């Protein structure tokens, strides 16, 4: 990756612990919210790399502007000269936003937010909170490699050209009290500043986040910066953090394997025919799913080749994106069929993967298994899935998530565990983390990068705005589509 992201999704927390909020009514701006929801998320658009000039765009696609009198408005669909702010980063990770035309600073509290202050006090300092889904891949700009959890050495290292597999997925944890971040591995451990992986959140595992032209710097409590410069990721003392200390957090798309009921996995090796003949799912049997505007799905291998319908209706490896790599996913319970141009994917007795004109039955029914999520974090439009305070009941509208341990079996079912207890249903479909034994759920994957769940009662899981998290949906149309 050669350039920084042009846009970051952020929330901004003021000294009163309230979030900068865009309202739909008259497109007003205030700082009254105690948690980060849809209206508290802003897109920070960097106007030019290596320069601190930015625009702030609300969730309503309106730009924040400040006039010469300090009055804020957020009703313009296109930016103007009064929409330009200078991003000033402080050593503790806080930021100030200075209007470029007026040279005044954004600040205030409750309904009295303005851009009038001529100097920076605590009231003009904001803590930025990253608003992307917590399951991320971490890219080191200096090493030009992705971060990976190395189980053998029990450490993190930056050595991967491609973020592939569960070891390259980290969970971003935000400590609301300390306003700092931690990086959690799929094993549940957290990165300490000395490179060790620790089991509990502690001061040594928390970092302030500094913004630099779309890149991120992670600074420990001693003022040292996280770096990928050595074999083990840890912090180093430096007065001028450089490329080795610059990171980008990227969304982590789902990576799946596809197997028949016989347990044989589809395998893609460049230059070879496509067969479903592997007994185990490894790198060549894992595919990253992508979706197009027509809501079709394609499967990209680590070699950057795609499953593609070739001549004579054979499935082949394509090195390029074309019209013949896209499939419809047709779910039947915990299994799925792949359809393209009114034909269905099927596996011959010798294992070769082809397309047939009629539904092939068991030879075309596949089990999809999510390969790059040891810990699953579910997020709906209403918030995260987690334990309701003081209970073992799962709610679907929380500001903080619960990372659930995910396991799967060869039959296409998966199980979820929180701590030492499994998910289970009561007679009303309410889901709790109280089970001593596993209950089977199934996953269905949908564009754009979401999934739905079906409970052991055959009903789809629904997250309600009031917090309810229940398996009560009669069809996929009534199901909640979760970001994962």
Coordinates of C-alpha atoms in Angstrom, one line a residue:
X1 CA 0.0 0.0 0.0
X2 CA 1.7 3.2 -1.2
X3 CA -0.7 5.9 -0.1
X4 CA -2.7 6.7 3.0
X5 CA -6.5 6.4 3.1
X6 CA -8.3 9.5 1.8
X7 CA -11.1 9.1 4.3
X8 CA -11.3 7.9 7.9
X9 CA -14.6 7.1 9.8
X10 CA -14.4 8.7 13.2
X11 CA -16.4 9.8 16.2
X12 CA -15.2 12.8 18.2
X13 CA -15.4 12.9 22.1
X14 CA -15.2 16.2 23.9
X15 CA -13.9 17.0 27.4
X16 CA -17.3 16.3 28.8
X17 CA -17.3 12.8 27.4
X18 CA -19.9 13.6 24.8
X19 CA -19.8 12.9 21.1
X20 CA -20.1 15.4 18.3
X21 CA -23.5 14.7 16.7
X22 CA -25.2 15.6 13.5
X23 CA -28.9 15.9 13.7
X24 CA -31.4 15.4 10.8
X25 CA -33.7 18.2 12.1
X26 CA -32.4 21.4 10.4
X27 CA -29.0 19.6 10.1
X28 CA -28.0 21.0 13.5
X29 CA -24.8 20.0 15.3
X30 CA -24.4 19.4 19.1
X31 CA -22.4 17.3 21.6
X32 CA -25.1 15.6 23.6
X33 CA -24.6 11.9 22.9
X34 CA -22.9 9.5 25.5
X35 CA -22.2 6.8 23.0
X36 CA -21.2 6.4 19.3
X37 CA -24.1 5.5 17.0
X38 CA -24.9 6.4 13.4
X39 CA -25.3 10.1 14.0
X40 CA -22.0 10.4 15.8
X41 CA -19.9 9.0 12.9
X42 CA -18.1 11.5 10.7
X43 CA -16.1 10.9 7.5
X44 CA -12.8 12.9 7.8
X45 CA -11.7 13.5 4.2
X46 CA -8.1 14.4 3.7
X47 CA -7.7 16.9 0.9
X48 CA -4.1 16.1 0.1
X49 CA -1.6 13.5 1.4
X50 CA 0.9 14.7 4.0
X51 CA -1.2 17.9 4.7
X52 CA -3.6 18.4 7.7
X53 CA -6.4 20.1 5.7
X54 CA -9.6 18.1 6.0
X55 CA -13.4 18.1 5.5
X56 CA -15.9 16.6 7.9
X57 CA -18.9 14.9 6.3
X58 CA -21.8 13.8 8.5
X59 CA -23.8 10.5 8.2
X60 CA -26.4 12.5 6.2
X61 CA -23.7 13.3 3.6
X62 CA -23.6 17.0 4.6
X63 CA -20.4 19.0 5.2
X64 CA -19.6 20.8 8.4
X65 CA -18.9 24.5 7.8
X66 CA -18.0 27.4 10.0
X67 CA -18.6 31.1 9.1
X68 CA -16.5 34.0 10.3
X69 CA -18.7 34.5 13.4
X70 CA -18.1 30.9 14.5
X71 CA -21.5 29.6 13.7
X72 CA -21.6 25.9 12.6
X73 CA -23.9 24.5 10.0
X74 CA -24.0 21.1 8.4
X75 CA -26.5 21.3 5.6
X76 CA -24.4 21.6 2.4
X77 CA -24.2 18.6 0.1
X78 CA -20.9 19.9 -1.4
X79 CA -17.9 21.3 0.5
X80 CA -16.8 24.9 0.1
X81 CA -13.9 27.0 1.4
X82 CA -15.7 27.4 4.8
X83 CA -15.7 23.6 5.1
X84 CA -11.9 23.3 5.4
X85 CA -10.4 22.6 8.8
X86 CA -6.8 22.2 9.9
X87 CA -6.3 19.0 11.8
X88 CA -4.0 19.6 14.8
X89 CA -2.8 16.5 16.6
X90 CA -1.7 16.6 20.3
X91 CA 0.8 14.1 21.8
X92 CA -1.9 12.3 23.8
X93 CA -3.9 11.5 20.6
X94 CA -6.5 14.3 21.0
X95 CA -7.1 16.6 18.1
X96 CA -8.2 20.2 17.6
X97 CA -10.0 21.4 14.5
X98 CA -9.2 24.9 13.3
X99 CA -11.3 26.6 10.6
X100 CA -8.9 27.5 7.9
X101 CA -10.7 30.8 6.9
X102 CA -11.3 32.2 10.4
X103 CA -8.4 30.5 12.3
X104 CA -10.8 29.7 15.1
X105 CA -11.3 26.4 16.9
X106 CA -14.1 23.9 17.1
X107 CA -15.3 23.4 20.6
X108 CA -18.2 23.6 23.1
X109 CA -20.6 21.3 24.8
X110 CA -24.2 20.1 24.7
X111 CA -26.2 22.4 22.3
X112 CA -23.6 25.1 22.3
X113 CA -21.0 23.8 19.8
X114 CA -19.3 26.5 17.7
X115 CA -16.1 27.4 16.0
X116 CA -15.4 30.7 17.8
X117 CA -12.5 30.1 20.2
X118 CA -9.3 31.9 19.3
X119 CA -7.1 29.6 21.3
X120 CA -7.1 25.9 22.3
X121 CA -8.2 24.9 25.8
X122 CA -9.6 21.5 26.9
X123 CA -12.9 22.6 25.4
X124 CA -11.4 22.7 22.0
X125 CA -9.7 19.2 22.2
X126 CA -11.5 16.1 20.9
X127 CA -10.6 12.5 21.3
X128 CA -11.1 10.7 17.9
X129 CA -12.6 7.3 18.0
X130 CA -12.2 5.0 15.0
X131 CA -15.6 4.0 13.7
X132 CA -14.8 0.9 11.6
X133 CA -15.9 -2.6 12.5
X134 CA -13.5 -3.9 15.3
X135 CA -12.4 -6.9 13.2
X136 CA -9.5 -5.5 11.2
X137 CA -6.3 -6.2 9.4
X138 CA -3.3 -4.1 10.4
X139 CA -0.9 -2.9 7.6
X140 CA 2.6 -1.6 8.4
X141 CA 3.6 1.2 6.1
X142 CA 7.3 0.8 6.8
X143 CA 7.4 -3.0 6.4
X144 CA 4.8 -3.0 3.6
X145 CA 3.4 -6.1 5.3
X146 CA 0.3 -7.1 7.3
X147 CA 0.5 -7.9 11.0
X148 CA 0.1 -11.6 11.9
X149 CA -0.4 -13.5 15.1
X150 CA 2.4 -16.1 15.3
X151 CA 1.1 -18.9 17.5
X152 CA 4.5 -20.6 17.7
X153 CA 6.3 -17.5 19.2
X154 CA 3.2 -16.1 20.9
X155 CA 3.8 -12.7 19.3
X156 CA 2.7 -10.3 16.6
X157 CA 4.9 -9.8 13.5
X158 CA 4.6 -7.9 10.3
X159 CA 5.5 -10.4 7.6
X160 CA 2.4 -11.1 5.4
X161 CA 2.0 -9.8 1.8
X162 CA -1.7 -10.6 2.0
X163 CA -4.0 -10.5 5.0
X164 CA -5.0 -14.1 4.8
X165 CA -6.5 -16.4 7.4
X166 CA -7.6 -16.0 11.0
X167 CA -4.0 -15.1 12.2
X168 CA -4.2 -11.8 10.2
X169 CA -7.4 -10.7 11.8
X170 CA -7.1 -8.6 15.0
X171 CA -9.8 -7.2 17.2
X172 CA -9.7 -3.5 18.0
X173 CA -10.7 -2.8 21.6
X174 CA -11.6 0.8 22.7
X175 CA -11.3 1.5 26.5
X176 CA -14.0 4.2 27.0
X177 CA -12.6 5.3 30.3
X178 CA -9.0 5.7 29.3
X179 CA -9.8 6.7 25.7
X180 CA -7.2 4.3 24.5
X181 CA -7.0 1.2 22.2
X182 CA -5.8 -2.4 22.5
X183 CA -5.1 -5.0 19.8
X184 CA -6.5 -8.5 20.6
X185 CA -5.5 -11.6 18.7
X186 CA -7.9 -14.4 17.7
X187 CA -6.6 -16.3 20.8
X188 CA -8.0 -13.5 23.0
X189 CA -4.7 -12.1 24.1
X190 CA -3.7 -8.5 23.9
X191 CA -0.5 -6.8 22.6
X192 CA 1.7 -5.3 25.4
X193 CA 4.1 -2.5 24.7
X194 CA 7.1 -4.8 25.2
X195 CA 5.9 -7.3 22.6
X196 CA 4.4 -9.8 25.0
X197 CA 0.8 -11.0 24.6
X198 CA -1.2 -10.6 27.8
X199 CA -4.5 -12.1 28.9
X200 CA -6.1 -9.0 30.5
X201 CA -6.5 -5.3 29.6
X202 CA -3.9 -3.3 31.4
X203 CA -2.0 0.0 31.1
X204 CA 0.8 -1.7 29.1
X205 CA -1.7 -3.0 26.5
X206 CA -3.4 0.4 25.8
X207 CA -2.4 2.9 23.2
X208 CA -3.5 6.4 22.3
X209 CA -4.2 6.8 18.6
X210 CA -2.6 9.7 16.7
X211 CA -3.9 10.7 13.2
X212 CA -1.4 11.5 10.5
X213 CA -2.8 12.1 7.0
X214 CA -5.0 9.1 7.2
X215 CA -2.3 6.8 8.8
X216 CA -2.3 5.9 12.5
X217 CA 0.4 6.1 15.2
X218 CA -0.1 4.0 18.3
X219 CA 1.6 5.5 21.4
X220 CA 2.0 3.7 24.8
X221 CA 1.7 5.3 28.2
X222 CA 5.5 6.0 28.3
X223 CA 5.4 8.0 25.0
X224 CA 6.9 5.2 22.9
X225 CA 5.4 4.3 19.6
X226 CA 4.3 0.9 18.3
X227 CA 6.5 -0.3 15.4
X228 CA 6.9 -3.2 13.0
X229 CA 10.6 -2.5 12.4
X230 CA 11.8 -5.7 14.2
X231 CA 10.6 -9.3 14.1
X232 CA 8.3 -8.7 17.0
X233 CA 5.8 -5.8 17.1
X234 CA 6.5 -3.6 20.1
X235 CA 7.0 0.0 21.1
X236 CA 10.2 2.0 20.6
X237 CA 11.3 5.4 21.9
X238 CA 11.6 7.9 19.0
X239 CA 11.3 11.7 18.9
X240 CA 10.2 11.6 15.2
X241 CA 8.0 8.6 14.5
X242 CA 8.4 7.6 10.8
X243 CA 7.3 5.0 8.3
X244 CA 8.0 2.1 10.6
X245 CA 5.5 3.5 13.1
X246 CA 2.7 4.2 10.6
X247 CA -0.2 1.7 10.4
X248 CA -3.4 1.5 8.5
X249 CA -6.4 -0.4 9.9
X250 CA -8.4 -2.1 7.1
X251 CA -11.8 -3.9 7.2
X252 CA -11.3 -7.7 7.1
X253 CA -13.6 -9.3 4.5
X254 CA -14.9 -12.8 5.2
X255 CA -12.8 -15.7 3.9
X256 CA -14.6 -19.0 3.4
X257 CA -14.1 -22.6 2.5
X258 CA -16.6 -24.6 0.5
X259 CA -17.0 -28.3 0.9
X260 CA -19.4 -31.0 -0.1
X261 CA -21.2 -33.1 2.5
X262 CA -18.4 -35.7 1.9
X263 CA -16.0 -33.3 3.5
X264 CA -14.0 -32.6 0.3
X265 CA -13.0 -28.9 -0.2
X266 CA -12.9 -26.9 -3.4
X267 CA -9.2 -26.2 -4.1
X268 CA -7.8 -23.5 -6.5
X269 CA -4.2 -23.7 -7.7
X270 CA -3.3 -21.4 -10.6
X271 CA -2.9 -23.3 -13.8
X272 CA -4.7 -26.4 -12.6
X273 CA -8.2 -27.6 -13.1
X274 CA -10.6 -26.9 -10.2
X275 CA -11.4 -29.9 -8.1
X276 CA -13.2 -30.6 -4.8
X277 CA -10.8 -33.3 -3.5
X278 CA -9.0 -31.9 -0.5
X279 CA -9.7 -33.4 2.9
X280 CA -8.6 -30.3 4.8
X281 CA -9.0 -26.5 4.2
X282 CA -5.8 -24.6 3.9
X283 CA -4.5 -21.6 2.0
X284 CA -5.5 -22.9 -1.4
X285 CA -9.0 -24.0 -0.2
X286 CA -9.8 -20.6 1.3
X287 CA -11.6 -17.9 -0.7
X288 CA -12.3 -14.2 0.1
X289 CA -15.9 -13.4 -0.8
X290 CA -16.7 -10.2 -2.7
X291 CA -20.0 -8.8 -3.9
X292 CA -21.1 -6.6 -6.8
X293 CA -23.9 -4.1 -7.3
X294 CA -26.1 -6.9 -8.7
X295 CA -25.8 -8.6 -5.3
X296 CA -23.8 -11.5 -6.8
X297 CA -20.8 -13.1 -5.1
X298 CA -17.3 -14.0 -6.3
X299 CA -14.6 -16.1 -4.7
X300 CA -11.0 -14.8 -4.8
X301 CA -8.1 -17.1 -3.8
X302 CA -4.9 -16.1 -2.1
X303 CA -3.2 -16.3 -5.5
X304 CA -5.5 -13.5 -6.7
X305 CA -7.3 -15.9 -9.0
X306 CA -11.1 -16.3 -9.1
X307 CA -13.5 -19.2 -9.5
X308 CA -14.8 -18.7 -13.0
X309 CA -17.2 -20.5 -15.4
X310 CA -14.9 -21.4 -18.3
X311 CA -15.4 -23.1 -21.7
X312 CA -17.5 -26.3 -21.7
X313 CA -19.0 -25.2 -18.4
X314 CA -15.8 -26.2 -16.5
X315 CA -14.9 -24.2 -13.4
X316 CA -11.5 -22.7 -14.0
X317 CA -9.1 -20.2 -12.3
X318 CA -9.4 -16.6 -13.8
X319 CA -6.7 -14.1 -13.1
X320 CA -9.0 -11.2 -13.8
X321 CA -12.4 -9.9 -12.9
X322 CA -15.0 -10.6 -15.6
X323 CA -18.7 -11.4 -15.9
X324 CA -18.2 -15.1 -15.5
X325 CA -16.9 -15.0 -11.9
X326 CA -20.2 -14.0 -10.3
X327 CA -22.6 -16.4 -8.7
X328 CA -25.9 -16.3 -6.9
X329 CA -25.9 -18.1 -3.5
X330 CA -29.0 -20.2 -2.9
X331 CA -29.3 -21.4 0.7
X332 CA -31.1 -24.5 1.8
X333 CA -30.8 -24.6 5.5
X334 CA -27.2 -24.9 6.5
X335 CA -26.1 -25.7 2.9
X336 CA -25.8 -23.6 -0.2
X337 CA -25.8 -24.0 -4.0
X338 CA -24.0 -21.7 -6.5
X339 CA -25.9 -20.6 -9.6
X340 CA -24.7 -18.7 -12.7
X341 CA -26.6 -18.1 -15.9
X342 CA -29.3 -20.6 -15.0
X343 CA -26.8 -23.3 -14.4
X344 CA -25.6 -24.8 -11.1
X345 CA -22.2 -25.7 -9.8
X346 CA -21.7 -29.4 -9.3
X347 CA -18.9 -31.9 -8.5
X348 CA -18.3 -34.9 -10.7
X349 CA -17.5 -38.3 -9.2
X350 CA -13.8 -37.7 -9.9
X351 CA -14.0 -34.4 -8.0
X352 CA -13.9 -32.0 -11.0
X353 CA -16.1 -28.9 -10.5
X354 CA -18.4 -28.0 -13.4
X355 CA -21.7 -26.3 -14.1
X356 CA -24.9 -28.3 -14.9
X357 CA -28.2 -27.3 -16.4
X358 CA -30.3 -28.9 -13.7
X359 CA -30.0 -28.8 -9.9
X360 CA -27.5 -31.5 -9.1
X361 CA -28.7 -32.5 -5.7
X362 CA -26.1 -33.5 -3.1
X363 CA -23.2 -33.1 -5.6
X364 CA -24.0 -29.4 -5.7
X365 CA -24.8 -28.7 -2.1
X366 CA -21.9 -27.1 -0.3
X367 CA -21.1 -26.2 3.3
X368 CA -19.5 -22.7 3.7
X369 CA -17.2 -22.3 6.7
X370 CA -16.0 -18.9 7.9
X371 CA -12.2 -19.4 8.1
X372 CA -10.9 -16.0 9.3
X373 CA -12.9 -15.4 12.4
X374 CA -11.8 -17.1 15.6
X375 CA -13.7 -14.4 17.5
X376 CA -16.9 -13.1 15.9
X377 CA -18.2 -9.6 16.6
X378 CA -21.7 -8.9 15.3
X379 CA -22.9 -5.3 14.6
X380 CA -26.3 -4.2 13.4
X381 CA -27.7 -0.8 12.7
X382 CA -28.7 -0.5 16.3
X383 CA -25.3 -1.4 17.9
X384 CA -23.2 -4.4 18.9
X385 CA -24.3 -7.8 20.2
X386 CA -23.1 -8.3 23.8
X387 CA -24.2 -9.3 27.2
X388 CA -26.8 -7.0 28.8
X389 CA -25.3 -5.4 31.9
X390 CA -25.4 -7.7 34.9
X391 CA -27.0 -10.6 33.0
X392 CA -26.2 -13.5 30.7
X393 CA -28.8 -12.3 28.2
X394 CA -27.5 -11.2 24.8
X395 CA -28.7 -7.8 23.6
X396 CA -28.3 -6.4 20.0
X397 CA -28.1 -2.7 20.6
X398 CA -25.0 -2.1 22.8
X399 CA -22.3 0.5 22.4
X400 CA -19.6 -2.1 23.4
X401 CA -19.3 -5.6 21.8
X402 CA -18.8 -9.1 23.1
X403 CA -16.3 -11.1 21.1
X404 CA -17.9 -14.6 20.8
X405 CA -15.7 -17.6 20.2
X406 CA -16.8 -19.3 17.0
X407 CA -16.5 -23.0 16.2
X408 CA -17.9 -25.0 13.3
X409 CA -18.5 -28.6 12.4
X410 CA -18.4 -30.4 9.0
X411 CA -22.2 -30.4 8.8
X412 CA -22.3 -26.7 8.2
X413 CA -23.4 -25.7 11.7
X414 CA -21.6 -23.3 14.0
X415 CA -21.5 -22.7 17.8
X416 CA -20.9 -19.6 19.8
X417 CA -19.4 -19.3 23.2
X418 CA -19.1 -16.3 25.6
X419 CA -16.6 -17.1 28.4
X420 CA -17.4 -20.6 29.5
X421 CA -21.0 -20.7 28.4
X422 CA -22.6 -21.4 25.0
X423 CA -25.4 -19.5 23.2
X424 CA -28.7 -21.2 23.8
X425 CA -32.4 -20.4 23.1
X426 CA -35.3 -20.3 25.5
X427 CA -38.8 -21.2 24.4
X428 CA -39.4 -17.6 23.2
X429 CA -36.3 -17.6 21.0
X430 CA -34.4 -15.3 23.3
X431 CA -30.6 -16.0 23.1
X432 CA -28.6 -16.2 26.3
X433 CA -25.0 -17.2 27.1
X434 CA -26.0 -19.8 29.6
X435 CA -25.6 -23.2 27.9
X436 CA -23.4 -26.0 29.2
X437 CA -23.5 -27.7 25.8
X438 CA -23.3 -26.3 22.3
X439 CA -26.4 -25.6 20.2
X440 CA -26.2 -25.4 16.4
X441 CA -26.6 -22.2 14.5
X442 CA -26.0 -21.6 10.8
X443 CA -24.6 -18.6 8.9
X444 CA -25.7 -17.2 5.6
X445 CA -23.5 -14.6 3.8
X446 CA -25.0 -11.6 1.9
X447 CA -23.9 -8.5 0.1
X448 CA -22.6 -6.0 1.1
X449 CA -20.4 -8.0 3.5
X450 CA -23.0 -9.0 6.0
X451 CA -24.3 -12.3 7.4
X452 CA -27.6 -13.6 8.8
X453 CA -28.0 -16.3 11.5
X454 CA -30.5 -19.1 11.9
X455 CA -31.1 -20.6 15.3
X456 CA -31.6 -24.2 16.3
X457 CA -35.3 -23.6 16.1
X458 CA -35.0 -22.8 12.3
X459 CA -35.8 -19.1 12.8
X460 CA -33.6 -16.2 11.8
X461 CA -32.0 -14.1 14.4
X462 CA -33.4 -10.5 14.8
X463 CA -31.7 -7.7 16.7
X464 CA -34.3 -5.1 17.9
X465 CA -33.7 -1.4 18.5
X466 CA -34.9 -2.0 22.0
X467 CA -32.2 -4.5 22.6
X468 CA -33.9 -7.8 21.9
X469 CA -31.7 -10.5 20.3
X470 CA -34.0 -13.4 19.4
X471 CA -34.3 -16.2 16.8
X472 CA -37.9 -15.3 15.7
X473 CA -37.6 -14.3 12.0
X474 CA -39.7 -16.4 9.6
X475 CA -37.5 -15.7 6.5
X476 CA -34.3 -13.9 5.5
X477 CA -36.3 -10.8 4.8
X478 CA -37.1 -10.4 8.4
X479 CA -33.6 -11.3 9.6
X480 CA -31.1 -8.8 10.8
X481 CA -28.0 -8.5 8.5
X482 CA -25.0 -8.2 10.7
X483 CA -21.6 -6.7 9.9
X484 CA -18.9 -9.2 11.1

